[in-house]
Coordinates of C-alpha atoms in Angstrom, one line a residue:
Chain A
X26 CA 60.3 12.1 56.0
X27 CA 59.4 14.0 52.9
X28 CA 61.1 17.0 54.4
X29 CA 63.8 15.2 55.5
X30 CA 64.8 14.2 52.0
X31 CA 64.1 16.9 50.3
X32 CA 66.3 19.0 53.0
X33 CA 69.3 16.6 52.3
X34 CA 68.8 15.4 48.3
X35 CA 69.2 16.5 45.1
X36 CA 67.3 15.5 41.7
X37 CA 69.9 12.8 40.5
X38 CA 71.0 11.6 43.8
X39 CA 71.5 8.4 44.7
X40 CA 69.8 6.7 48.2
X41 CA 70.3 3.1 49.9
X42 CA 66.5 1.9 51.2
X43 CA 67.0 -2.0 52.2
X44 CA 63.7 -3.7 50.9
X45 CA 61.4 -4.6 51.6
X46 CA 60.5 -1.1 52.9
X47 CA 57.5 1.4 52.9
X48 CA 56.5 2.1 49.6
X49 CA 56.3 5.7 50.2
X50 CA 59.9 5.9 50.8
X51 CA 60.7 5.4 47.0
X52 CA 57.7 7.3 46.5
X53 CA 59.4 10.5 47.8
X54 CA 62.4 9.8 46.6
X55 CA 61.0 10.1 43.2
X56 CA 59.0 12.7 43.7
X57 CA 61.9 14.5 44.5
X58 CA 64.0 13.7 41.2
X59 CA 66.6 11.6 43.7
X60 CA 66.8 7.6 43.2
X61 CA 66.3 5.1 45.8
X62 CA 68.4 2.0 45.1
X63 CA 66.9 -0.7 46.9
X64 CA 69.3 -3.1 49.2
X65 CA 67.3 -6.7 49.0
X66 CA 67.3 -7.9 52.6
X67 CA 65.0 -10.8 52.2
X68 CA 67.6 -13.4 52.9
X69 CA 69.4 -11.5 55.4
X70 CA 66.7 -11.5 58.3
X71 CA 65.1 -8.1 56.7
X72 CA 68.8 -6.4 58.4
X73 CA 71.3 -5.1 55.8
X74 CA 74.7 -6.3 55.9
X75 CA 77.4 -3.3 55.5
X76 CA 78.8 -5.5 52.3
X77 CA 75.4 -4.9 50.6
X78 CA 75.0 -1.4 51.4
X79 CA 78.9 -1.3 50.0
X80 CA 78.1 -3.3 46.9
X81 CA 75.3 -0.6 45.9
X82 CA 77.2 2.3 46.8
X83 CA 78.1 4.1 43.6
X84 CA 79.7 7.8 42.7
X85 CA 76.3 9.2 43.1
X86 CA 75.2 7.8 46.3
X87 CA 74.2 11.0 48.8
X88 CA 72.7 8.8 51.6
X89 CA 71.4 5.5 53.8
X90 CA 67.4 5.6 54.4
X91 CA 66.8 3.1 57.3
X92 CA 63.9 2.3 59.1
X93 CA 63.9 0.4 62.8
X94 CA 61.7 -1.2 64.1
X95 CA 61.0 -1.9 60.7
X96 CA 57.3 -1.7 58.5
X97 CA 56.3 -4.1 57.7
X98 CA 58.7 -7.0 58.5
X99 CA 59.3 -5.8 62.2
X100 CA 63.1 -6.3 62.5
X101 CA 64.8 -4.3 65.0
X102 CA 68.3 -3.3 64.0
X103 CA 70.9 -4.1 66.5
X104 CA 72.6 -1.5 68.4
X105 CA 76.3 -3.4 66.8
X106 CA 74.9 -3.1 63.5
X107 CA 73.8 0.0 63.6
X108 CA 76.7 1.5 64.6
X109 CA 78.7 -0.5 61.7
X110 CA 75.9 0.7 59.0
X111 CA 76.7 4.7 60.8
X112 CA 80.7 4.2 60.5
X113 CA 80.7 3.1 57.2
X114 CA 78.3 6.1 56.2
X115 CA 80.4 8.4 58.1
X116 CA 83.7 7.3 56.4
X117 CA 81.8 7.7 52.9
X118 CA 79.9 11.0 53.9
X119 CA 76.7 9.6 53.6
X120 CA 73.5 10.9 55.2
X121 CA 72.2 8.4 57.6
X122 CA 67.9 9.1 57.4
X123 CA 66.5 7.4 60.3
X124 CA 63.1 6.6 60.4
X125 CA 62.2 5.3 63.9
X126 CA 58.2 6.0 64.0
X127 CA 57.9 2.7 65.8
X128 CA 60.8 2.9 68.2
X129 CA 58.5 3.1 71.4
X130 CA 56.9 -0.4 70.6
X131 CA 59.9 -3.2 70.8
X132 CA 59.5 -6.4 72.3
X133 CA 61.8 -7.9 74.4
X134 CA 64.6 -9.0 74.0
X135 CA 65.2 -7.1 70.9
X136 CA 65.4 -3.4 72.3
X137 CA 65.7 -0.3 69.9
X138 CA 69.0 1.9 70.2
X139 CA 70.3 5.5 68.2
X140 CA 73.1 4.8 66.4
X141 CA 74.6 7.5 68.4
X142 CA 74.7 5.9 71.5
X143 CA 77.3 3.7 69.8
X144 CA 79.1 6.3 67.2
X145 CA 79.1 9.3 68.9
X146 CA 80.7 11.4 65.7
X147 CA 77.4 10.2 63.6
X148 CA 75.3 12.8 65.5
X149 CA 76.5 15.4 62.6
X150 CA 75.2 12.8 59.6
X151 CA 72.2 11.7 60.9
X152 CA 68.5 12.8 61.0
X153 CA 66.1 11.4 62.9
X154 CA 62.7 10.7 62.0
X155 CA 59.8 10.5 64.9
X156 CA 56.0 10.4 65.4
X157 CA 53.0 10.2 68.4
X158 CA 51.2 8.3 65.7
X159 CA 51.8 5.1 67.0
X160 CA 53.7 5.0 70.5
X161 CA 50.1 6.9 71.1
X162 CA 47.7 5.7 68.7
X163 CA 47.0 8.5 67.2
X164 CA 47.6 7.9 63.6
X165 CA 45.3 10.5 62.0
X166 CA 46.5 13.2 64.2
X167 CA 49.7 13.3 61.4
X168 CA 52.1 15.0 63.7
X169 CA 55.8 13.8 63.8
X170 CA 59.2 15.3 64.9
X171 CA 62.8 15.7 63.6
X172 CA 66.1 16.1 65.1
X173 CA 69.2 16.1 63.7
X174 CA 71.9 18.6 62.7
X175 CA 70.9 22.4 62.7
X176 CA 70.9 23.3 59.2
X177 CA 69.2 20.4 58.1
X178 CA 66.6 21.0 60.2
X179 CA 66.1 24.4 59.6
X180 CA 66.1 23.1 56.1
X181 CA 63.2 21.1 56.4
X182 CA 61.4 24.0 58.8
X183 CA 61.6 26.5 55.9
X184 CA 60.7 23.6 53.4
X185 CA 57.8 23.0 55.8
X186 CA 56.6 26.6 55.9
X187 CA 56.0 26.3 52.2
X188 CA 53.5 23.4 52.2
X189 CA 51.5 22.8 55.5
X190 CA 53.3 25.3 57.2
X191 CA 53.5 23.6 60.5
X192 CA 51.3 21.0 61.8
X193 CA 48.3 21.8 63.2
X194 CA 48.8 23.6 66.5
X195 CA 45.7 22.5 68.3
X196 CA 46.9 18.9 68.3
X197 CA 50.9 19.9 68.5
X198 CA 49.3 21.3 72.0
X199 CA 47.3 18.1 72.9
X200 CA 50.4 15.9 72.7
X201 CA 52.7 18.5 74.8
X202 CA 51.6 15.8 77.8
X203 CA 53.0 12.8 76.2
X204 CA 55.7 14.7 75.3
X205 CA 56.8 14.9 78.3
X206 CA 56.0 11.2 79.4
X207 CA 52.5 11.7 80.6
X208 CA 51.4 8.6 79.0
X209 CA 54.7 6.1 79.1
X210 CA 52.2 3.9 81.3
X211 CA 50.2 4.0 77.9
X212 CA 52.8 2.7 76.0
X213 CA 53.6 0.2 78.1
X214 CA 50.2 -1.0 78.0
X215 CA 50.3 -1.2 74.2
X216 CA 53.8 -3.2 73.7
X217 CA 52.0 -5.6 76.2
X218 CA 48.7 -5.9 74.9
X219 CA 50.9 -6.0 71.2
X220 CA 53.0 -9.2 73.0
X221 CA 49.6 -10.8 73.7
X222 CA 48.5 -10.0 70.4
X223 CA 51.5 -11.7 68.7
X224 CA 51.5 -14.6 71.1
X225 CA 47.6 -15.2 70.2
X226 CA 48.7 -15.1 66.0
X227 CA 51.9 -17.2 66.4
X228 CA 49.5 -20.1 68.0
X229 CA 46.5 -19.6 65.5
X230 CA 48.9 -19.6 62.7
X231 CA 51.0 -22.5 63.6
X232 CA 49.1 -25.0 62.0
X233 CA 47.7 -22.5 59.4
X234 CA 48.9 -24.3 55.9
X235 CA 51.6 -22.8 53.4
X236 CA 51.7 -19.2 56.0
X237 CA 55.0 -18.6 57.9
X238 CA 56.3 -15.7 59.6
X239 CA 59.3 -14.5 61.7
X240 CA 58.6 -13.3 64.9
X241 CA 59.0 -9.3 64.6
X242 CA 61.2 -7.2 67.1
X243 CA 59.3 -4.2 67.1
X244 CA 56.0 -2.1 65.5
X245 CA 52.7 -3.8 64.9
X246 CA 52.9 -5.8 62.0
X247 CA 53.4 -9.9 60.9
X248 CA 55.2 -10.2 58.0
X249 CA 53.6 -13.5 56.6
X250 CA 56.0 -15.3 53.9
X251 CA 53.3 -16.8 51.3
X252 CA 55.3 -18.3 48.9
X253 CA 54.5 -21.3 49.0
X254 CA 50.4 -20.5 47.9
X255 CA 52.0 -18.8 44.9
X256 CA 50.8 -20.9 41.9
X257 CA 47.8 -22.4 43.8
X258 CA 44.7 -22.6 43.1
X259 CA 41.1 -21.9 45.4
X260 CA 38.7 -22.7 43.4
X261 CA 38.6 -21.4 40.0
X262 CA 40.7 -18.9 40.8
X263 CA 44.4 -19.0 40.5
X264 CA 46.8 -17.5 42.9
X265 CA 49.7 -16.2 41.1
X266 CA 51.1 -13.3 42.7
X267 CA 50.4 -12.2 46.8
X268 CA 48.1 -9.7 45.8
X269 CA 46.1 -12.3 44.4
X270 CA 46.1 -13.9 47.8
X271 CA 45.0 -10.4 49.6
X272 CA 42.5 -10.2 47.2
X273 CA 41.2 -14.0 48.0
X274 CA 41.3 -13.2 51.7
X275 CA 39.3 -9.9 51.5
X276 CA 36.9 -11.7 49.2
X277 CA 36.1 -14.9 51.0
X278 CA 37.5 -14.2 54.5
X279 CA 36.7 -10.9 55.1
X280 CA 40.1 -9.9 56.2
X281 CA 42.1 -7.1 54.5
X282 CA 46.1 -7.4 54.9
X283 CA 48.7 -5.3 52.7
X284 CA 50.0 -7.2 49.5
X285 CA 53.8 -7.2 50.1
X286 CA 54.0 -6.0 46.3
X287 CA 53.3 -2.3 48.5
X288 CA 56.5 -3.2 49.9
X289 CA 58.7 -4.1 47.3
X290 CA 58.2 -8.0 47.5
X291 CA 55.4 -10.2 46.1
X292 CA 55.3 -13.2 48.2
X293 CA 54.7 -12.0 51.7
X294 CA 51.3 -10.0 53.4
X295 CA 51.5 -7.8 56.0
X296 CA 48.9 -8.0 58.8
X297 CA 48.3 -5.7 61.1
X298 CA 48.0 -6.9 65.0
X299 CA 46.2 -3.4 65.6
X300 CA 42.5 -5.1 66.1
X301 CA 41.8 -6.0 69.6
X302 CA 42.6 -9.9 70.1
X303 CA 38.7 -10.9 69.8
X304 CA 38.6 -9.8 66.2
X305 CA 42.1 -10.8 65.8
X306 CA 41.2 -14.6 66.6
X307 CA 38.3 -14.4 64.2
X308 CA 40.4 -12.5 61.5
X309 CA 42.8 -15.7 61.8
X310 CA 40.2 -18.4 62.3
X311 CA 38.7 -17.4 58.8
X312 CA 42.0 -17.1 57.4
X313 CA 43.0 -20.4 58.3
X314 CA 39.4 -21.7 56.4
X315 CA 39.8 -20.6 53.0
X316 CA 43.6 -21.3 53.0
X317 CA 42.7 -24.2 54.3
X318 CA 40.4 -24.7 50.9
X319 CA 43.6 -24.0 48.9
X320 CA 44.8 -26.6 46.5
Chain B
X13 CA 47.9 24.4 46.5
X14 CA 51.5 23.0 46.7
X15 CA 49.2 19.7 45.5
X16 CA 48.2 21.4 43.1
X17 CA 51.1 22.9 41.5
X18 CA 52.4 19.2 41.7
X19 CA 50.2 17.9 40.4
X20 CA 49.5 20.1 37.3
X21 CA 52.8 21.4 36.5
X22 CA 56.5 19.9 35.4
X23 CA 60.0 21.4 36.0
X24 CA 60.5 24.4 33.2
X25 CA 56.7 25.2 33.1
X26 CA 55.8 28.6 33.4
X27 CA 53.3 30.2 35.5
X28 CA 51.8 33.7 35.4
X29 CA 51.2 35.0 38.6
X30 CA 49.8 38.4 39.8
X31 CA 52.5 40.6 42.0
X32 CA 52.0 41.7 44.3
X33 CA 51.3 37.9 45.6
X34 CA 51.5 35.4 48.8
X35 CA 55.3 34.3 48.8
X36 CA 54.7 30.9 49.1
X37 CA 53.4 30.7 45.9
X38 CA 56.6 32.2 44.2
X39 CA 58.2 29.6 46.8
X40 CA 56.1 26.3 46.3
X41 CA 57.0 26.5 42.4
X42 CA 60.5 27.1 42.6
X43 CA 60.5 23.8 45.0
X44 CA 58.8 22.1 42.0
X45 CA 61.1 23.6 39.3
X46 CA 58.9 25.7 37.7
X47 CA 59.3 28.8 37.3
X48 CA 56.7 31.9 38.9
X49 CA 55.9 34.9 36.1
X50 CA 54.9 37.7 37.8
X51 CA 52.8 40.0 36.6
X52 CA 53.1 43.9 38.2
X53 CA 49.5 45.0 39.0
X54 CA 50.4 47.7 41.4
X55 CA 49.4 50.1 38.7
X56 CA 45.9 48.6 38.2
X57 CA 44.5 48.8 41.5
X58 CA 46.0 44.6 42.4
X59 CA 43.9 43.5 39.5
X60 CA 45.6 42.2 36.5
X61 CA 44.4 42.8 33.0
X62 CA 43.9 40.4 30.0
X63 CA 46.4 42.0 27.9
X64 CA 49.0 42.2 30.5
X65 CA 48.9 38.5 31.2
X66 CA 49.3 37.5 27.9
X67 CA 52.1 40.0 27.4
X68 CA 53.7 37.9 29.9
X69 CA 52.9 34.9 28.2
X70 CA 55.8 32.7 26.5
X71 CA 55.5 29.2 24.6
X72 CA 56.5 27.6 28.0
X73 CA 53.3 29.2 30.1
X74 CA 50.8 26.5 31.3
X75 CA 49.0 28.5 34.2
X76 CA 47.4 31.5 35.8
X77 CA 47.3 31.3 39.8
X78 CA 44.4 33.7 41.1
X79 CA 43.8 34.6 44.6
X80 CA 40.9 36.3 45.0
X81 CA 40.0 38.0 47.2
X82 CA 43.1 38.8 47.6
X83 CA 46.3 38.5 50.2
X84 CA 47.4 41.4 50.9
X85 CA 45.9 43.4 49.1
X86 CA 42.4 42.7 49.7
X87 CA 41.8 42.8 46.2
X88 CA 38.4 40.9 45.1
X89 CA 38.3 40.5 41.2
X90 CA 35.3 41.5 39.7
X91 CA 32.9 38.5 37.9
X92 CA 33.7 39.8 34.1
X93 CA 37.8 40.1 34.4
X94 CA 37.4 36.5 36.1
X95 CA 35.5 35.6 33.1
X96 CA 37.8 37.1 30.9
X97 CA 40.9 35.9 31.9
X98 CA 38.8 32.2 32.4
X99 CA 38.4 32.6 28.7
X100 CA 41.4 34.0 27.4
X101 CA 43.6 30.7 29.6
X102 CA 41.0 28.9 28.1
X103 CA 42.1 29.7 24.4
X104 CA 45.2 29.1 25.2
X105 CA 45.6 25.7 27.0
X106 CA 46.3 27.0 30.2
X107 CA 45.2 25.6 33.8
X108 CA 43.5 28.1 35.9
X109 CA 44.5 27.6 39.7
X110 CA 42.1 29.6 42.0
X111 CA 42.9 30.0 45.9
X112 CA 39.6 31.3 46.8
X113 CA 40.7 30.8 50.7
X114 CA 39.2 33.9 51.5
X115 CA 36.0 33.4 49.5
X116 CA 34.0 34.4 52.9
X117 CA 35.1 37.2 53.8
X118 CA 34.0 39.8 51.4
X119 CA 32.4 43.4 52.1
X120 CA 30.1 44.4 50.2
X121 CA 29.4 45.9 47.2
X122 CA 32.3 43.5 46.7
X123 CA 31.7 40.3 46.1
X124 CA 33.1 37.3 45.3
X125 CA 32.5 34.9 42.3
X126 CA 33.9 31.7 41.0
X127 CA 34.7 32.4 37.0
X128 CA 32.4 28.8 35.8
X129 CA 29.2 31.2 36.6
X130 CA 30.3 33.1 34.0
X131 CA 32.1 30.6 31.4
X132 CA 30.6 26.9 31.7
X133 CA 33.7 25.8 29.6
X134 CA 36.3 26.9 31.9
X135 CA 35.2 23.7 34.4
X136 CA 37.9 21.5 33.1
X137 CA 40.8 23.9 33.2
X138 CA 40.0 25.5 36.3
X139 CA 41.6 23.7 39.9
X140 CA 40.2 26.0 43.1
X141 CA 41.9 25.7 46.8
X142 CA 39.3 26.7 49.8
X143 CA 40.4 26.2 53.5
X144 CA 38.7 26.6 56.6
X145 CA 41.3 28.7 58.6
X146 CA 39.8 31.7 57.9
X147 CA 36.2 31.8 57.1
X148 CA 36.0 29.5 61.0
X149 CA 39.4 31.0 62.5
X150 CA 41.1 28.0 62.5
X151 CA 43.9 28.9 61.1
X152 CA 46.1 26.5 63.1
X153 CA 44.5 23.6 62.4
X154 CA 45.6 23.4 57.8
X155 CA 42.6 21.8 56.8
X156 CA 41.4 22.7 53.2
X157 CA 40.0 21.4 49.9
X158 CA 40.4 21.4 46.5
X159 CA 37.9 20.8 43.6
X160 CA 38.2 20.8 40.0
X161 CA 38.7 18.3 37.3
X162 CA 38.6 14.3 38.1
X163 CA 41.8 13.6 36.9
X164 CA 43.9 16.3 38.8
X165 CA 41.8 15.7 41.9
X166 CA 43.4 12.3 41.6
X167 CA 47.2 13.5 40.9
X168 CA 46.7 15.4 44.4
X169 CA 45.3 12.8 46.3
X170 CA 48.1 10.4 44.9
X171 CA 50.9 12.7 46.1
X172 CA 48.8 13.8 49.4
X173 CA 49.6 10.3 50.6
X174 CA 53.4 10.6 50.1
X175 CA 53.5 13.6 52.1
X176 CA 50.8 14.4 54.8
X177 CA 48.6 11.0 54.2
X178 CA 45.6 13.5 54.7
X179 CA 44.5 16.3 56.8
X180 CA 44.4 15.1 60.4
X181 CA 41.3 13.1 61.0
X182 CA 40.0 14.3 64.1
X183 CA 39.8 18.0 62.8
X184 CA 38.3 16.7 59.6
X185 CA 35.6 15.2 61.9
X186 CA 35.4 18.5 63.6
X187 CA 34.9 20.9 60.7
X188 CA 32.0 18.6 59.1
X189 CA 29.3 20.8 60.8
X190 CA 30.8 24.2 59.9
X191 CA 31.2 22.5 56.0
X192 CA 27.1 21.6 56.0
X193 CA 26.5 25.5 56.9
X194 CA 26.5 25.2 60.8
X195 CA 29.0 27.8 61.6
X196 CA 27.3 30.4 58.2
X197 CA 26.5 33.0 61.5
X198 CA 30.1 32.5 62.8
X199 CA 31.0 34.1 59.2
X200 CA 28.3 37.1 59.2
X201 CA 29.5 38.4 62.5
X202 CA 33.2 37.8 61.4
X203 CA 32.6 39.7 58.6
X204 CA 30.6 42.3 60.3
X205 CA 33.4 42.6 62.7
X206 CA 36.4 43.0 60.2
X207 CA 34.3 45.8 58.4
X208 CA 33.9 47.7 61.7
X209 CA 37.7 46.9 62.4
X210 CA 38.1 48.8 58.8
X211 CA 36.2 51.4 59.4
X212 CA 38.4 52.1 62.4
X213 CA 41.2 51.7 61.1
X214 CA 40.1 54.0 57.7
X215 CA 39.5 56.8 60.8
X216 CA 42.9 56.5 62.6
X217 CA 44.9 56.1 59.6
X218 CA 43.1 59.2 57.8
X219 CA 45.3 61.5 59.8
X220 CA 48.5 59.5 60.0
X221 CA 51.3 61.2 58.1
X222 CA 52.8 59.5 54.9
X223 CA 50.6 55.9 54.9
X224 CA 48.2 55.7 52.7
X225 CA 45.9 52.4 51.7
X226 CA 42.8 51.0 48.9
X227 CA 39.8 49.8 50.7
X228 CA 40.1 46.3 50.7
X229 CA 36.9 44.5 49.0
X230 CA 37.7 41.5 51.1
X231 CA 40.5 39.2 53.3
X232 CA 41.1 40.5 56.4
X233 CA 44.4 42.7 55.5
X234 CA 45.0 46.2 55.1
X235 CA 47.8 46.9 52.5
X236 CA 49.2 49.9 53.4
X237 CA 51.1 52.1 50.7
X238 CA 54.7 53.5 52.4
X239 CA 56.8 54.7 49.6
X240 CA 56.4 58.1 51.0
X241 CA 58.1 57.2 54.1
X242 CA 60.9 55.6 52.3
X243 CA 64.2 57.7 52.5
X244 CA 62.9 59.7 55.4
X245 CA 64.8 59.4 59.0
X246 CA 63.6 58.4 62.2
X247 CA 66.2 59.8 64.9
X248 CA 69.1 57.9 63.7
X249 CA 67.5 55.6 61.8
X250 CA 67.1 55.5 57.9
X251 CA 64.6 54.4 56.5
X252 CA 65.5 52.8 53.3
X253 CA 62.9 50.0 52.6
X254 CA 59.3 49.1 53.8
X255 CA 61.5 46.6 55.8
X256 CA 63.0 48.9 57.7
X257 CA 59.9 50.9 58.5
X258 CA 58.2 47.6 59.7
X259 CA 61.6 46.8 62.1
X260 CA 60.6 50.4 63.4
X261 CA 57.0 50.2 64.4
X262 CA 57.5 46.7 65.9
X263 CA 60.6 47.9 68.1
X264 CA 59.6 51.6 68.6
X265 CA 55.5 50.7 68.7
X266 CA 55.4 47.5 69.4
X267 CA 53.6 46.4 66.5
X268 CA 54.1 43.6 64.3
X269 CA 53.1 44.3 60.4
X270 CA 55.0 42.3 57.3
X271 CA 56.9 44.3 55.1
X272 CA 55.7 44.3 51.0
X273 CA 59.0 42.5 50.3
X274 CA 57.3 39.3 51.4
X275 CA 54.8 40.0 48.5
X276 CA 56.8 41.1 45.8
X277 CA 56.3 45.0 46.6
X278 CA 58.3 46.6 49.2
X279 CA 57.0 50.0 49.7
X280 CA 54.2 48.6 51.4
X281 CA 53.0 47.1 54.5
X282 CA 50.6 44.0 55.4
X283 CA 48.7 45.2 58.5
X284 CA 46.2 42.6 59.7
X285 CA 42.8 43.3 60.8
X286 CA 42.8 40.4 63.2
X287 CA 43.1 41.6 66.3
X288 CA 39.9 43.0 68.7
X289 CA 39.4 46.7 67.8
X290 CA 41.2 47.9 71.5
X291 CA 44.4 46.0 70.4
X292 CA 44.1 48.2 66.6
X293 CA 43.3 51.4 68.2
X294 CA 46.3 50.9 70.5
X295 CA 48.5 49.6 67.6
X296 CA 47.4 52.5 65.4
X297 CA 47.5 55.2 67.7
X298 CA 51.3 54.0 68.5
X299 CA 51.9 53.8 64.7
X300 CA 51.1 57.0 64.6
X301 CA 53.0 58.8 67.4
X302 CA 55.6 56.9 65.9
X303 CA 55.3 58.0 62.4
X304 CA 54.6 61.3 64.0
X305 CA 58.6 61.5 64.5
X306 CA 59.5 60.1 60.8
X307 CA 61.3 63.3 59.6

């Protein structure tokens, strides 16, 4: 992603991220003297609306940073808006950045689609962001992909030769395999053990007081909406922001989930449906006590 | 060291570095806006002195960036001009950054030091890069280290995580026996090899018409001198630049060297001692014929 950027954008540039989003795309941005203007998607099923990404648009906007399926609220954009978002960018000569790291693990029905399937002139304003980290759960191997127009990619190889110079052959050479589909039956295997995973929370957390969630569309993540502990109390301790909350639940429950502050917004937590469904069930079960303690 | 560089120094800064030098160095701070000094030592046997770094020095200079010993020249800078130049930075507010990534591979009488033997003080102005490509030949696997004061440690472990995250797991886990001293043999028989490898290659290239080359002190590079051969004519071929003798030898002998212009120098060549010694007496010798025919 960082290449990405720094192949397309210029210190004073402009960039559209809807929030809530990774926290390390502002990061970059920042680091990179550009400006990410954040899109607020939170009443708007975590999908931006073209009219949004129009009302933030300004003389200085360079580009559209999008992420599907999305960390950490697990919308997948739909192929119709998409296409919209990619028209509107084209007509405005906006870079489209697409970051689609979890695009292997949708659940059905939502299904994840390249805007170019839809716009076929996008394919010259758009760079695509991949990774084996998680279709093959191998998040600290740290090797990704790009593709996208020629000199932007040649961009971000010469870019790339500079800082890590490529990554690290040894396991570029160890994933030519699932490269090449060796280990679809794999993935398959995760989006359905991922299914049974999500199935097992939205039961345990049903009846799990002041915690709601939207079922996600793709990646491996609940998005848990806890605005309604904000201003709380457990115990002596008061529960003012969602951080405080993370904090309660790694104290007392033993469970460690991302503050949505990381993601731009305060009163949601993200946790992760990456534990198998044993620890999963206990990870909810003590969850469900001390909120359950909550007053 | 791109970390490094981030994390130390700000768009404008100024940085001495010795020429000839690694290009990505030049590279990485012209990505961060700074702006790389260089400092001709190809009068001084690739070892700068005091007086010629602070003759470079401006009110904008905030660091000196060492490598030692040295790529390409093989240069290995003695303890007291470390010291010296440790102490002289020291007086005048400027960071020390020390790519020691060849630390192991020195030939004796050379041999190589860190400057805080000699100058306790220096410790909080000095940041030093190590890797393990080359002491372990893993060249393809970009794992390395940093160490130096707490504070920039932090900086670069902060912008790590926007960019790579970390170094990929698995090949941290990997190296942890060769960092606790496992692989020390693997080094002493690399080194013993690469000083054979020179002394073959001081025997083949004694004889060789207009090359010339210093006896590196460590690396694994020989940094051969060609500004005799520049001018002269190869059939129809002129040969203007180091460039052009390095197209030559790898079309005419088949042999791949990097032309001085990637350092900063281009009436030299970067020959590397890494192949087995039947692959550089069969690169030499064809050097040769084909130098043999430089009129």
């Amino acid at each position: 992603v960082f290449l990405t950027l720094m192949s397309l954008f210029d210190p004073g540039d402009e960039v559209l991220v809807p929030s809530p989003r990774w926290g390390t795309f502002t990061s970059q941005l920042t680091m990179l003297g550009a400006r990410a203007v954040t899109v607020d998607t939170s009443r708007t099923e975590f999908l931006p609306t073209v009219e949004q990404l129009a009302a933030a648009r300004t003389s200085r906007t360079r580009g559209v940073l999008l992420n599907t399926p999305h960390n950490p609220t697990g919308a997948v954009y739909p192929a119709e808006l998409l296409a919209d978002i990619a028209d509107w960018a084209g007509r405005h000569g906006l870079w489209l950045v697409l970051d689609e790291c979890y695009g292997d693990l949708v659940f059905a029905p939502a299904r994840h689609v390249h805007p170019v399937q839809r716009v076929r002139d996008c394919v010259e304003r758009v760079v695509t962001i991949g990774s084996f980290s998680k279709s093959f759960a191998v998040t600290g191997w740290r090797v990704g992909y790009l593709y996208g127009p020629r000199p932007v990619i040649d961009a971000a190889a010469r870019f790339q030769t500079h800082l890590t110079s490529h990554a690290p052959s040894v396991l570029q050479y160890a994933l030519v395999p699932a490269a090449r589909g060796a280990a679809d039956d794999f993935v398959c295997t995760t989006v359905a053990l991922l299914e049974q995973r999500l199935a097992l929370a939205d039961k345990e957390l049903a009846d799990v007081r002041w915690l709601s969630h939207r079922r996600p569309g793709g990646a491996f993540y609940l998005f848990l909406d806890c605005s309604q502990v904000i201003g709380r109390r457990y115990g002596e301790r008061v529960l003012d922001t969602g951080a405080d909350l993370a904090a309660l639940l790694l104290d007392e429950a033993g469970v460690a989930v991302v503050a949505g502050s990381a993601f731009g917004v305060d009163d949601h937590l993200r946790l992760s449906l990456t534990a198998d469904e044993e620890r999963l069930r206990t990870a909810l079960a003590r969850m469900k006590e001390v909120l359950g303690r909550v007053e």
